mmCIF file of C-alpha atoms (C1' of nucleotides) in Angstrom:
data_model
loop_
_atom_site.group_PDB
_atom_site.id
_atom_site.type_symbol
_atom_site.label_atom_id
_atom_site.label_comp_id
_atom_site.label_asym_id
_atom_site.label_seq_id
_atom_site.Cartn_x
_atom_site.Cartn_y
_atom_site.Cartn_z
ATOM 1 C CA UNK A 1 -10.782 7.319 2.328
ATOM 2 C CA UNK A 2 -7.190 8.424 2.722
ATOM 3 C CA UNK A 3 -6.960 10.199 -0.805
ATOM 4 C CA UNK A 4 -9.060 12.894 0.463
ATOM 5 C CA UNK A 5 -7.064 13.566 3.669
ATOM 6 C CA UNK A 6 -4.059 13.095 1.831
ATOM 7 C CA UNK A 7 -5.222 16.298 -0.707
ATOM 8 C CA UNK A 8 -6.572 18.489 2.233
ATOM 9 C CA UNK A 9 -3.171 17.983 3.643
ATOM 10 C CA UNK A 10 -0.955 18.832 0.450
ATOM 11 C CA UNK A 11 -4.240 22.093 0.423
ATOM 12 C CA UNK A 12 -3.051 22.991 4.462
ATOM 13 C CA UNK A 13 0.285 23.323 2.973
ATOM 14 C CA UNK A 14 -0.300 25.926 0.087
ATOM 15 C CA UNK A 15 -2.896 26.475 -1.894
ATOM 16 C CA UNK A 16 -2.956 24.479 -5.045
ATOM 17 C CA UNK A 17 -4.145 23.470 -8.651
ATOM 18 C CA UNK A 18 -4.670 19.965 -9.676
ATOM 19 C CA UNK A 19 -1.711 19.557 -12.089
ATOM 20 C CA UNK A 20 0.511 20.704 -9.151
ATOM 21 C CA UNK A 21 -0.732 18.397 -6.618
ATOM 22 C CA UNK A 22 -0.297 15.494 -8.821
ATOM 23 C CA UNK A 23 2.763 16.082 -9.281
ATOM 24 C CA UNK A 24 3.245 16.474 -5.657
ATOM 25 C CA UNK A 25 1.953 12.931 -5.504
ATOM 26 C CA UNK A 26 4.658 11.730 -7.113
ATOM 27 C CA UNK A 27 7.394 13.858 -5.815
ATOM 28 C CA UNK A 28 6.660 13.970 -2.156
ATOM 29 C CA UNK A 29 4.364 10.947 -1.135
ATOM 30 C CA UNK A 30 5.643 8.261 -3.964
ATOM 31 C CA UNK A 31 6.799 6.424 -0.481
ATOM 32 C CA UNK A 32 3.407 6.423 1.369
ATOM 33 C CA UNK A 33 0.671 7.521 -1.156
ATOM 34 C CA UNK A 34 0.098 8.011 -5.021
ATOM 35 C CA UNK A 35 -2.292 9.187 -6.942
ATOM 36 C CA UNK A 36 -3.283 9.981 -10.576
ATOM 37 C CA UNK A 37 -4.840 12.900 -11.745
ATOM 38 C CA UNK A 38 -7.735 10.803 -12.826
ATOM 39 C CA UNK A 39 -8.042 10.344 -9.491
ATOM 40 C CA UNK A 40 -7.504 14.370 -7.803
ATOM 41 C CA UNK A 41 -9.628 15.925 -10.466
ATOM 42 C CA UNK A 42 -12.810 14.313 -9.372
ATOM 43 C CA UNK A 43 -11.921 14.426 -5.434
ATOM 44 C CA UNK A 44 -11.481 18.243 -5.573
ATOM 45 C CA UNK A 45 -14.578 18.757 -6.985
ATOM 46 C CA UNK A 46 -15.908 16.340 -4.846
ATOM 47 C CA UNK A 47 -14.239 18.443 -1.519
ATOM 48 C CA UNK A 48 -15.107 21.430 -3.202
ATOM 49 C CA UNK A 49 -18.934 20.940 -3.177
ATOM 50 C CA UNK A 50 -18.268 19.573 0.316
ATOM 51 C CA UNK A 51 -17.260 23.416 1.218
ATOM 52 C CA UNK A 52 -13.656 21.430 2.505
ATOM 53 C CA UNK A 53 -11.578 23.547 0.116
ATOM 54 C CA UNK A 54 -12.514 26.173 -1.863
ATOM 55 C CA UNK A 55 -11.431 27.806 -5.461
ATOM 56 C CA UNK A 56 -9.291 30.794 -5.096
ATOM 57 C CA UNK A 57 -8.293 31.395 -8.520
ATOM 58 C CA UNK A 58 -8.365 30.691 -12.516
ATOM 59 C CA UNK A 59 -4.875 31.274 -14.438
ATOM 60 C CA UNK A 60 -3.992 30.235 -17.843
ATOM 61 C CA UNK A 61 -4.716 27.176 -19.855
ATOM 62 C CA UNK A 62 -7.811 26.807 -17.625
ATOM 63 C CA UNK A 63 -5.694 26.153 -14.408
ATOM 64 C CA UNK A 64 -7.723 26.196 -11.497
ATOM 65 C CA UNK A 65 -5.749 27.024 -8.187
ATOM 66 C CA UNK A 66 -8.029 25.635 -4.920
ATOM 67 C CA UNK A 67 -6.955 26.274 -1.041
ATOM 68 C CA UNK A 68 -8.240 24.233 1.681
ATOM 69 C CA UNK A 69 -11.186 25.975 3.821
ATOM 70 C CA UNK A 70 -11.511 26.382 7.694
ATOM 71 C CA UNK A 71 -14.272 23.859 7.187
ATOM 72 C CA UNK A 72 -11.250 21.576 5.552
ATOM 73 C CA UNK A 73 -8.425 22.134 8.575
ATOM 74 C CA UNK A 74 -10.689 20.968 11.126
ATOM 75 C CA UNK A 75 -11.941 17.928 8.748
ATOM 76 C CA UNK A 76 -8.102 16.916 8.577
ATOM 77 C CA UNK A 77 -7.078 17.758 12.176
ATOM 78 C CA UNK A 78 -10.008 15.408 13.043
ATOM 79 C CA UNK A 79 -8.467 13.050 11.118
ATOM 80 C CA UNK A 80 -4.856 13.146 11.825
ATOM 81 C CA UNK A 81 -5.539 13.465 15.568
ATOM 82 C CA UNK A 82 -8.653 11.696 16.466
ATOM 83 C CA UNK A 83 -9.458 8.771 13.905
ATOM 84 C CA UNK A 84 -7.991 5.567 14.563
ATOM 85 C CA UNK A 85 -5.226 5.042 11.835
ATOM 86 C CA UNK A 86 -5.140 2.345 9.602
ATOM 87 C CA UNK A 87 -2.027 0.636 10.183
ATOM 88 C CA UNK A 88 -2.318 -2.045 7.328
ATOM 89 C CA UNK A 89 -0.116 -1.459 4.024
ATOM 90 C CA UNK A 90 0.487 -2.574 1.017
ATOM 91 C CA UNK A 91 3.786 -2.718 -0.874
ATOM 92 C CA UNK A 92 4.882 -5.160 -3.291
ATOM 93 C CA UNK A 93 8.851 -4.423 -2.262
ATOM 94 C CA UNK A 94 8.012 -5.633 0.813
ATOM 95 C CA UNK A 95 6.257 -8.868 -0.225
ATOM 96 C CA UNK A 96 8.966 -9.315 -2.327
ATOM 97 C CA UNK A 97 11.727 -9.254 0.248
ATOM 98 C CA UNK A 98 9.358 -11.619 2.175
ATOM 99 C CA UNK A 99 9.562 -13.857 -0.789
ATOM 100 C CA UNK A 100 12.879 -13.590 -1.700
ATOM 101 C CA UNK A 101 14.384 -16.478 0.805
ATOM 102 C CA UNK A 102 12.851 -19.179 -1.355
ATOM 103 C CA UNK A 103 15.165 -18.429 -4.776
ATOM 104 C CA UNK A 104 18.345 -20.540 -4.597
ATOM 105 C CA UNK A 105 21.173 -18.241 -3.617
ATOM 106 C CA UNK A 106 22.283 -17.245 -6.863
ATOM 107 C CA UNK A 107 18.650 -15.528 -8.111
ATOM 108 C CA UNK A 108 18.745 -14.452 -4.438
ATOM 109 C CA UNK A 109 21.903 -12.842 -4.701
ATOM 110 C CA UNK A 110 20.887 -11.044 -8.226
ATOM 111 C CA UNK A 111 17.614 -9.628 -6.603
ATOM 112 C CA UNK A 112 19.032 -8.422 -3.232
ATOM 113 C CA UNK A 113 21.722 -6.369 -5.659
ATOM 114 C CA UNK A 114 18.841 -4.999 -7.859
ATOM 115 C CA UNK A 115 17.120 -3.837 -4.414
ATOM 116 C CA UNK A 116 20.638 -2.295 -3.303
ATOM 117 C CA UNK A 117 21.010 -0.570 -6.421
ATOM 118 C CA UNK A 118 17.626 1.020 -5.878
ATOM 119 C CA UNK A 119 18.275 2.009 -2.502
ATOM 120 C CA UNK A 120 21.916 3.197 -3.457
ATOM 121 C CA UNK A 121 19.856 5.800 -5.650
ATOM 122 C CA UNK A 122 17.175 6.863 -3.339
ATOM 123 C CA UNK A 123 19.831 7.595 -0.165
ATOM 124 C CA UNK A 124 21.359 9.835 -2.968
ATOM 125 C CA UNK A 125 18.454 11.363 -3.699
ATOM 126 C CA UNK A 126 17.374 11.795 0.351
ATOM 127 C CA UNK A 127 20.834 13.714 0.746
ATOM 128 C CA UNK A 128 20.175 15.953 -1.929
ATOM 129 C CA UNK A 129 16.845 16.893 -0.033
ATOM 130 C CA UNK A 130 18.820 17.313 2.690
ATOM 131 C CA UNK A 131 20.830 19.584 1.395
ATOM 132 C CA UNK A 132 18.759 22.007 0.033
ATOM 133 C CA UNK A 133 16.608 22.129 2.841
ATOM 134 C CA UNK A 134 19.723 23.150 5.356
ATOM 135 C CA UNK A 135 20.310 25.919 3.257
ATOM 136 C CA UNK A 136 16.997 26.914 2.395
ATOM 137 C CA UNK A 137 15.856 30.478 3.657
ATOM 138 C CA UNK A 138 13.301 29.055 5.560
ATOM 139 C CA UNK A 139 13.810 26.486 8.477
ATOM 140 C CA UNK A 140 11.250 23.620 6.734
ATOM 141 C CA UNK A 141 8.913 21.315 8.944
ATOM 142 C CA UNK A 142 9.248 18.728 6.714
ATOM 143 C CA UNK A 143 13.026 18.219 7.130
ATOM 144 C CA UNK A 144 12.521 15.426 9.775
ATOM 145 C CA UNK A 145 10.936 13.055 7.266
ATOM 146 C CA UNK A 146 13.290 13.730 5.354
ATOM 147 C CA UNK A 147 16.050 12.764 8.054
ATOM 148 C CA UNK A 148 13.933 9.308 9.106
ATOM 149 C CA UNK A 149 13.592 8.337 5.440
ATOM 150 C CA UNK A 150 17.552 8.601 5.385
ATOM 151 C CA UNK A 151 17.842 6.300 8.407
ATOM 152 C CA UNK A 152 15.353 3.710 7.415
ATOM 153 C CA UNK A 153 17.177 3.745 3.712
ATOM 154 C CA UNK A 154 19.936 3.435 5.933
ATOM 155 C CA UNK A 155 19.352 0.483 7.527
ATOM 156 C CA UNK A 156 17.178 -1.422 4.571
ATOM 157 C CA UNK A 157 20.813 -0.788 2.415
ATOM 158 C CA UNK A 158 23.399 -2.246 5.114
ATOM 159 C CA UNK A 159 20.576 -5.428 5.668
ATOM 160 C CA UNK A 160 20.890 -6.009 1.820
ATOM 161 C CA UNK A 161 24.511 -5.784 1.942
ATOM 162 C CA UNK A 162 24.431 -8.479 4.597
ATOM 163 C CA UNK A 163 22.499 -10.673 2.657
ATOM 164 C CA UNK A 164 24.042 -10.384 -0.553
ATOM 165 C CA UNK A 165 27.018 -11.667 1.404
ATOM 166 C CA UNK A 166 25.374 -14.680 2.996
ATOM 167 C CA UNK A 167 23.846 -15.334 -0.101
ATOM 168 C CA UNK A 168 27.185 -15.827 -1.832
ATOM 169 C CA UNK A 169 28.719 -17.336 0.626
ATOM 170 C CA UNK A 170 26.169 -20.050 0.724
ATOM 171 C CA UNK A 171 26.762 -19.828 -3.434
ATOM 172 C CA UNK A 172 30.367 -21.185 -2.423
ATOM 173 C CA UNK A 173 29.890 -24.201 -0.560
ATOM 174 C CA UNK A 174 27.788 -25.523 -3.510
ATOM 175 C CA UNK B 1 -1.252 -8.521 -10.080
ATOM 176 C CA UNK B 2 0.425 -9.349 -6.687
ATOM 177 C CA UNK B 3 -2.019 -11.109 -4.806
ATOM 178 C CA UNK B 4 -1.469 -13.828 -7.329
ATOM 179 C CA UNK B 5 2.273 -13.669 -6.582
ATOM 180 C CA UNK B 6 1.603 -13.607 -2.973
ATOM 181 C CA UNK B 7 -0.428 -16.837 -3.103
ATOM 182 C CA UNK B 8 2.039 -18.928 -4.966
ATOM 183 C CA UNK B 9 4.634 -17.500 -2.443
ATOM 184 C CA UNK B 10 2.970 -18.875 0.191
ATOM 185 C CA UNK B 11 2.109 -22.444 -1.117
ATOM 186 C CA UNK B 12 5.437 -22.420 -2.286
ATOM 187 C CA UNK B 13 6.579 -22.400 1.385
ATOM 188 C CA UNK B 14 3.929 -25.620 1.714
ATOM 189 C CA UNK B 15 0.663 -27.131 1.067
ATOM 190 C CA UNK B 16 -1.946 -24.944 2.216
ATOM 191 C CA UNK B 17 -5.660 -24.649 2.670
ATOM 192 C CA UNK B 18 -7.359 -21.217 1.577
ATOM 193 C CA UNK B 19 -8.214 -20.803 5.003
ATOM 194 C CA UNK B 20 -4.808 -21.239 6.090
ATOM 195 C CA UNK B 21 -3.213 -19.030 3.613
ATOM 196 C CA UNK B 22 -5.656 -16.413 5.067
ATOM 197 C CA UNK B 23 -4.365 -16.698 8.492
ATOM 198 C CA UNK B 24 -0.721 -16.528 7.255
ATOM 199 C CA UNK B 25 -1.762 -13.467 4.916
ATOM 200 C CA UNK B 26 -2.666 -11.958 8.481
ATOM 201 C CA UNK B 27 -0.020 -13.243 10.509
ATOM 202 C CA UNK B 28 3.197 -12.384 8.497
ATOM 203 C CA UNK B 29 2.140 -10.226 5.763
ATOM 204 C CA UNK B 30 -0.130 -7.697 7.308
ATOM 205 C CA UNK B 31 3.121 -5.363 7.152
ATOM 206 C CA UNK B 32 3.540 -5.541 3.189
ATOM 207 C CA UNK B 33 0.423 -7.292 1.617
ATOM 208 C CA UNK B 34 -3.013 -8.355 2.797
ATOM 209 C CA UNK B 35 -5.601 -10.682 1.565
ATOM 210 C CA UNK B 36 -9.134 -11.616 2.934
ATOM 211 C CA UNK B 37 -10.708 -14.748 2.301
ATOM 212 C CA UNK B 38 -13.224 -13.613 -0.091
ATOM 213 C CA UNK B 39 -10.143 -12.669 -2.454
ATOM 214 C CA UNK B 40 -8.289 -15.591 -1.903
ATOM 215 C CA UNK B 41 -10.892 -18.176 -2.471
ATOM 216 C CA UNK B 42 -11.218 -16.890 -5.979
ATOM 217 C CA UNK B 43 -7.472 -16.573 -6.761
ATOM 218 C CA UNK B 44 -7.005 -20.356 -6.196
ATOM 219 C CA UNK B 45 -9.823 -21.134 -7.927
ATOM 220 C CA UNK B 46 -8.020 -19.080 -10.726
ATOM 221 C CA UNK B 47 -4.530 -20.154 -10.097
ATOM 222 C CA UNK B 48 -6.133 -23.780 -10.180
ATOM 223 C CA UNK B 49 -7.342 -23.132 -13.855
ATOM 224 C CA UNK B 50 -4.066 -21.829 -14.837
ATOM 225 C CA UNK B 51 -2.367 -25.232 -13.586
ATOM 226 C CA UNK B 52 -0.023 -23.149 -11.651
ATOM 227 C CA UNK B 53 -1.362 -24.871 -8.502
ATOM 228 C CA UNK B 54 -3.156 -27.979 -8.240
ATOM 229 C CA UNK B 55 -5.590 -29.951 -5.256
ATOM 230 C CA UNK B 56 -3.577 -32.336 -3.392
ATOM 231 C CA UNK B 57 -5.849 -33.376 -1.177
ATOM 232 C CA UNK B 58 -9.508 -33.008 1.085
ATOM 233 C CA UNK B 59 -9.823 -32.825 4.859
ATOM 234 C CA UNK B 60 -12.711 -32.465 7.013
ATOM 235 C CA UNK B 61 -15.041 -29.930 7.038
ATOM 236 C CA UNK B 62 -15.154 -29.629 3.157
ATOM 237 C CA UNK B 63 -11.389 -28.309 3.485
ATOM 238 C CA UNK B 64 -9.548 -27.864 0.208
ATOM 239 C CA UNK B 65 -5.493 -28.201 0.245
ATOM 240 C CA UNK B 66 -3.702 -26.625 -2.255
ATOM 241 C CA UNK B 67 -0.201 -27.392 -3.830
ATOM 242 C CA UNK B 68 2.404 -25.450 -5.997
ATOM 243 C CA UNK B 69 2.844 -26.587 -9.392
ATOM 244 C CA UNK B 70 6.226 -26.816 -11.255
ATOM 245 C CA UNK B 71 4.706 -24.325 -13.908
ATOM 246 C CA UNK B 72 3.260 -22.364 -10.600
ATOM 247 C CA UNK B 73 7.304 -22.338 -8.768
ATOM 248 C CA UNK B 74 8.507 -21.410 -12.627
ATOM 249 C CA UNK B 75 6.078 -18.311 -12.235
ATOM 250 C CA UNK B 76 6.565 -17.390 -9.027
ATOM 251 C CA UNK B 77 10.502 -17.193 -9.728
ATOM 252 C CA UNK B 78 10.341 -15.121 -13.234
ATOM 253 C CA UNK B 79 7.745 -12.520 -10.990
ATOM 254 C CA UNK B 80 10.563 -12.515 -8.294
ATOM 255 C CA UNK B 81 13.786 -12.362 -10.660
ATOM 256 C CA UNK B 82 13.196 -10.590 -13.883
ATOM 257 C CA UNK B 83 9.780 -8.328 -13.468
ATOM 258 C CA UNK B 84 10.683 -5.187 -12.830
ATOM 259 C CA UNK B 85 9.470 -4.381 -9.394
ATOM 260 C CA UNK B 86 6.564 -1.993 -8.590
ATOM 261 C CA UNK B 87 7.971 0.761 -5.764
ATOM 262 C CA UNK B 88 5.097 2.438 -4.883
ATOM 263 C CA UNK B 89 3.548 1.650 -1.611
ATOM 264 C CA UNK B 90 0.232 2.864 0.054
ATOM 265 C CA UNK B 91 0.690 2.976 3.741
ATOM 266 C CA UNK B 92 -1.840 5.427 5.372
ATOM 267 C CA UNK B 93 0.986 5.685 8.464
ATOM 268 C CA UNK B 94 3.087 7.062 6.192
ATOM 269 C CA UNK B 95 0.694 9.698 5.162
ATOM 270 C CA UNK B 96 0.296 10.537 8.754
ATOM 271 C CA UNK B 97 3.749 11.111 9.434
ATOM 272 C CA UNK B 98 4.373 13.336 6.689
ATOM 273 C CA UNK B 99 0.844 15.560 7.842
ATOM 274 C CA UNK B 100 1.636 15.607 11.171
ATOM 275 C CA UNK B 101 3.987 18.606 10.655
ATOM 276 C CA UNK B 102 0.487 20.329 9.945
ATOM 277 C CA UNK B 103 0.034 20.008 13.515
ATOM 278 C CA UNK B 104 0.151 22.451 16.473
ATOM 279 C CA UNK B 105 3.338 21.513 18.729
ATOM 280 C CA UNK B 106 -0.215 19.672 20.982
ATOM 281 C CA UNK B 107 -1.628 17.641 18.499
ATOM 282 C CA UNK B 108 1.721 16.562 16.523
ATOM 283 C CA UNK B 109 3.293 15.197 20.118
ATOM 284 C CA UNK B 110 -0.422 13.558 20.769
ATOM 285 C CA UNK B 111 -0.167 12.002 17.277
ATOM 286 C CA UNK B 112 3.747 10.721 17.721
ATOM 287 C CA UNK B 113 2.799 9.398 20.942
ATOM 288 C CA UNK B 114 0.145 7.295 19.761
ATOM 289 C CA UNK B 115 2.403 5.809 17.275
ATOM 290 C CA UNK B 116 5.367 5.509 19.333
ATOM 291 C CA UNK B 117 3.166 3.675 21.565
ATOM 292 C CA UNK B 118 1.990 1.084 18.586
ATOM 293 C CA UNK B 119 6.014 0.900 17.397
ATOM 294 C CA UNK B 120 6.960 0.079 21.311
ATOM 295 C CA UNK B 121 4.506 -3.110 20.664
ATOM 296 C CA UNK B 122 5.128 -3.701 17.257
ATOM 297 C CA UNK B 123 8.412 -4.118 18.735
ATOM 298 C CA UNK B 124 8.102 -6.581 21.274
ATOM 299 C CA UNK B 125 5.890 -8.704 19.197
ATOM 300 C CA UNK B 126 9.116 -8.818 16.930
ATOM 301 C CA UNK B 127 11.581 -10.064 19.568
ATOM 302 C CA UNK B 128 9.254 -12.374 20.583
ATOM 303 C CA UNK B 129 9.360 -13.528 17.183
ATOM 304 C CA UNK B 130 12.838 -13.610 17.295
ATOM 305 C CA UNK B 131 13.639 -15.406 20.449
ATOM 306 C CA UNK B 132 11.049 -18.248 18.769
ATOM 307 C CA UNK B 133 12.757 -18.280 16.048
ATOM 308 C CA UNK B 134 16.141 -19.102 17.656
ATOM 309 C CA UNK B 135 15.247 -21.732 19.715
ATOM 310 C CA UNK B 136 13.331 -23.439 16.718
ATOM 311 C CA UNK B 137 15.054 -26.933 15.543
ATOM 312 C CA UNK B 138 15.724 -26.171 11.948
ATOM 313 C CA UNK B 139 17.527 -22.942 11.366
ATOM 314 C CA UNK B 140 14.695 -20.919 9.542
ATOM 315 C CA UNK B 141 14.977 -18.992 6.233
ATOM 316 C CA UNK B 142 12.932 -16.182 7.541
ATOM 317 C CA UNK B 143 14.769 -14.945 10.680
ATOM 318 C CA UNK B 144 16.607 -12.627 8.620
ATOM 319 C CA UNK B 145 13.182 -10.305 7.780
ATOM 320 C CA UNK B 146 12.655 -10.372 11.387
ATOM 321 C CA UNK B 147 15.801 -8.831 12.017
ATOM 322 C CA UNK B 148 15.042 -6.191 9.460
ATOM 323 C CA UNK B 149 11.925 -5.524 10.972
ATOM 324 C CA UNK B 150 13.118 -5.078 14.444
ATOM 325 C CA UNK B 151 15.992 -2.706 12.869
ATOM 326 C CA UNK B 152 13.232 -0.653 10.835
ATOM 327 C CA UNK B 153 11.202 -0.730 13.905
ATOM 328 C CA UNK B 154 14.199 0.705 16.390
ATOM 329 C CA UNK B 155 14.784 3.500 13.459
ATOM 330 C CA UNK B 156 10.973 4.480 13.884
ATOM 331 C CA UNK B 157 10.767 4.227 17.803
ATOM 332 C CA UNK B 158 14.103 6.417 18.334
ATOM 333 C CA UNK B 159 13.050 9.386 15.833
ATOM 334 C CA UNK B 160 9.550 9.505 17.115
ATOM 335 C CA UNK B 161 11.325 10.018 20.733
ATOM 336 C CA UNK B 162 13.347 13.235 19.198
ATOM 337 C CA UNK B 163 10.226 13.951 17.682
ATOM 338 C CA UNK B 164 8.224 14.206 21.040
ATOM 339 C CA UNK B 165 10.979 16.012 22.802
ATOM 340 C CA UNK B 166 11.231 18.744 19.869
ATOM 341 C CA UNK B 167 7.383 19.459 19.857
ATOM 342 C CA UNK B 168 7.346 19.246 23.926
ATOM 343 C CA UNK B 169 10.234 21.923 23.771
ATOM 344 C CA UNK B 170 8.266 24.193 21.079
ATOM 345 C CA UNK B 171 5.144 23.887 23.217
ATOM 346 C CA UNK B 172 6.724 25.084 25.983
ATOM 347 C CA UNK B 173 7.957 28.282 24.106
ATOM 348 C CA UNK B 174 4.860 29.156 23.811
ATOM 349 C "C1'" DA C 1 5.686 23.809 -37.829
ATOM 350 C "C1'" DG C 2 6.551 20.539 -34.496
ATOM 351 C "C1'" DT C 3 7.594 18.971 -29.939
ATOM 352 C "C1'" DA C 4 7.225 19.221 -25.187
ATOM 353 C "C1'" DC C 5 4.848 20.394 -21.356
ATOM 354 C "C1'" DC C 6 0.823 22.497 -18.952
ATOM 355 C "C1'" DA C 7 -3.825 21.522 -17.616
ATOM 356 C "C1'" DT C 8 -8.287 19.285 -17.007
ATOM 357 C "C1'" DG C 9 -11.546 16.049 -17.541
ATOM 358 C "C1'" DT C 10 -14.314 11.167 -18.419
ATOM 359 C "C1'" DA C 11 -15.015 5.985 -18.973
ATOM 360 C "C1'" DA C 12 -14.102 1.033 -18.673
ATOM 361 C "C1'" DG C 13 -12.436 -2.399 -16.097
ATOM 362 C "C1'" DC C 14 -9.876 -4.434 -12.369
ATOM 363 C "C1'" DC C 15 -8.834 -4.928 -7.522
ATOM 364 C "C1'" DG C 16 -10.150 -4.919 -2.825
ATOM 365 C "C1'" DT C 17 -13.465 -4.331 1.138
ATOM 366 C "C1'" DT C 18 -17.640 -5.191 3.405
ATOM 367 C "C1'" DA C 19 -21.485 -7.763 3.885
ATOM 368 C "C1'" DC C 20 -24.232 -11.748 3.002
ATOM 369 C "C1'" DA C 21 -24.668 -16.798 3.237
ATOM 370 C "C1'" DT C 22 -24.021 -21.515 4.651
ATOM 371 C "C1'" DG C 23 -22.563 -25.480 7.039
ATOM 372 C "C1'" DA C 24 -19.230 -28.632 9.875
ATOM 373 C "C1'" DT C 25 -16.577 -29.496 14.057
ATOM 374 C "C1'" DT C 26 -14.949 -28.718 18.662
ATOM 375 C "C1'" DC C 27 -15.229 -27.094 23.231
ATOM 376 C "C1'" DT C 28 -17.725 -25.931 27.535
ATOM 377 C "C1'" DA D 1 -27.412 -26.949 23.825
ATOM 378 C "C1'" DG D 2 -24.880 -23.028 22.659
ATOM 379 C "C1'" DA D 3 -20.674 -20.597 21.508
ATOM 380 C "C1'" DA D 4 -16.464 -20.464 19.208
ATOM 381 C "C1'" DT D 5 -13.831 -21.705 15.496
ATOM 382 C "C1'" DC D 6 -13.012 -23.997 11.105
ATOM 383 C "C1'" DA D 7 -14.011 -23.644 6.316
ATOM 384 C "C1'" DT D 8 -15.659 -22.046 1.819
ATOM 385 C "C1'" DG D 9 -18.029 -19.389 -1.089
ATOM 386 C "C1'" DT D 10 -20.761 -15.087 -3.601
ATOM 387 C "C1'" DA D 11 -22.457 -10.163 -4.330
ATOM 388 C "C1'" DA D 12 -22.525 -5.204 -4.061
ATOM 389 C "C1'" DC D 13 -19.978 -1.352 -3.791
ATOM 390 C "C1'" DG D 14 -16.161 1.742 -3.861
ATOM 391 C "C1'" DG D 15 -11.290 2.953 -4.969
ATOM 392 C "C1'" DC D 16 -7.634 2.890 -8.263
ATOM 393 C "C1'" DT D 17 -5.430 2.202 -12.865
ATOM 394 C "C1'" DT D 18 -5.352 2.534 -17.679
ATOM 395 C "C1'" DA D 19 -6.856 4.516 -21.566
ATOM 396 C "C1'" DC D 20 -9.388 7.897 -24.040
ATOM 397 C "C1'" DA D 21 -10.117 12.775 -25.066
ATOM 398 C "C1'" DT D 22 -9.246 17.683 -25.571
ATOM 399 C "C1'" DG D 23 -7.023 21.991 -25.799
ATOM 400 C "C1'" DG D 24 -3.560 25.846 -24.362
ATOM 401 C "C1'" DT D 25 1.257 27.687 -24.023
ATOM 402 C "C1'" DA D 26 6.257 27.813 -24.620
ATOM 403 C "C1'" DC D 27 10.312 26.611 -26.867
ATOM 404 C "C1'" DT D 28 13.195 25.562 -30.988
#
DNA sequence: AGTACCATGTAAGCCGTTACATGATTCT
DNA sequence: AGAATCATGTAACGGCTTACATGGTACT
């Protein structure tokens, strides 16, 4: 059920069309939540007939711009503040990195480097964000998230350098 | 397609009932993947048919253990080495953090409480984990994830602090 | 004129959760 | 004897992905 909290929310923040909150999807919340526009099409409508958001406008090429209703802040304040979350997840880099230990230390090695090359280029990315948002007009709420992504980055890339090191040490004594 | 992946991991580890694995699937991997029974039943039947695991043996109470194949480690170890890795994650905690901006200064340092209070146990489970682990007769491949978890976990538990303080101080403005 | 991007929708099939179902063994 | 736990399975339903399908607008 988190899809629809998680488009009420991107609603609460501006009002939207579909197109753009897909693309949201993948720009914002690729690190907690995706989402297809297979998928937002029919949950708008779905909200929509719920009275959750409403439509506030057509514009070209049959764009259809929605904003979340009064109806839809208290639905997603409810959520955020009262429902029990669901702390369960589910991410394939992390089963992965739980895996990883049984690969003899050269394949070990090789993956932990692909991993640090990712994370190279996503702390790179993170900083960019940062930047912009210290010099946007604007002070923005979301620069925090931006700040803890930065520090857990942080930490997952100086663990990987750690074990690319014990991995090739361990390589040696072979 | 990781379940399958996440199976083989585990019997790689050792020989393992599907009750077993679904204990383990709770244990250590409710932070990155999670399995119930009724799915994992079915996968070994399946990864039985493929000959990437095989029966190695019947215990009481109609109790089925299941082995790793060599076909089943030469899987496991292309999946880990050369597929490219699927990124995306679906954590509805992360989808809560990046909301809770949406929050009045109230509700957001109700909200970071609540999870600061879940990291603070999260925590201690971890270094009770770790002190285990330490005092454990053969030196075990997994202590370093621990570690990592702890240091994600101390990341998390210091910037929801700030993040209290900063929504107790824009309260009070008010 | 062709390519790229904007923009929305539907359908089939797979994956995962919840619920249903059954029976053996151990502990109190 | 009854409760808890061990142990395996199936079925219905819902969520998510992939693929199909269509058309408008802007740029070169």
């Amino acid at each position: 059920m988190s899809l629809r909290y998680a488009v009420l929310g991107l609603l609460a923040r501006r009002p939207s069309t579909g197109y753009e909150l897909t693309q949201t999807f993948d720009r914002s919340l690729r690190t907690s939540w995706y989402a297809r526009h297979s998928q937002i099409y029919p949950e708008l409508a779905k909200l929509e007939a719920a009275n959750l958001v409403e439509l506030v406008g057509q514009g070209a090429r049959g764009s259809k711009t929605y904003a979340i209703t009064e109806a839809g802040r208290a639905e997603l304040r409810q959520w955020l503040v009262e429902a029990e979350p669901d702390r369960s997840q589910r991410s394939e880099s992390g089963l992965r990195l739980f895996l990883t230990p049984l690969l003899d230390p050269t394949d070990r090695q090789a993956t932990y480097e692909r991993d640090l090359a990712h994370v190279t280029q996503e702390l790179a990315a993170l900083e960019k964000v940062r930047a912009e948002v210290r010099t946007a007009p604007e002070p923005e709420a979301f620069a925090p998230q931006v700040e803890l992504g930065i520090r857990i980055n942080t930490v997952l890339r100086d663990w990987l350098r750690e074990q690319i090191q014990a991995s090739a040490d361990n390589a040696d004594h072979e």
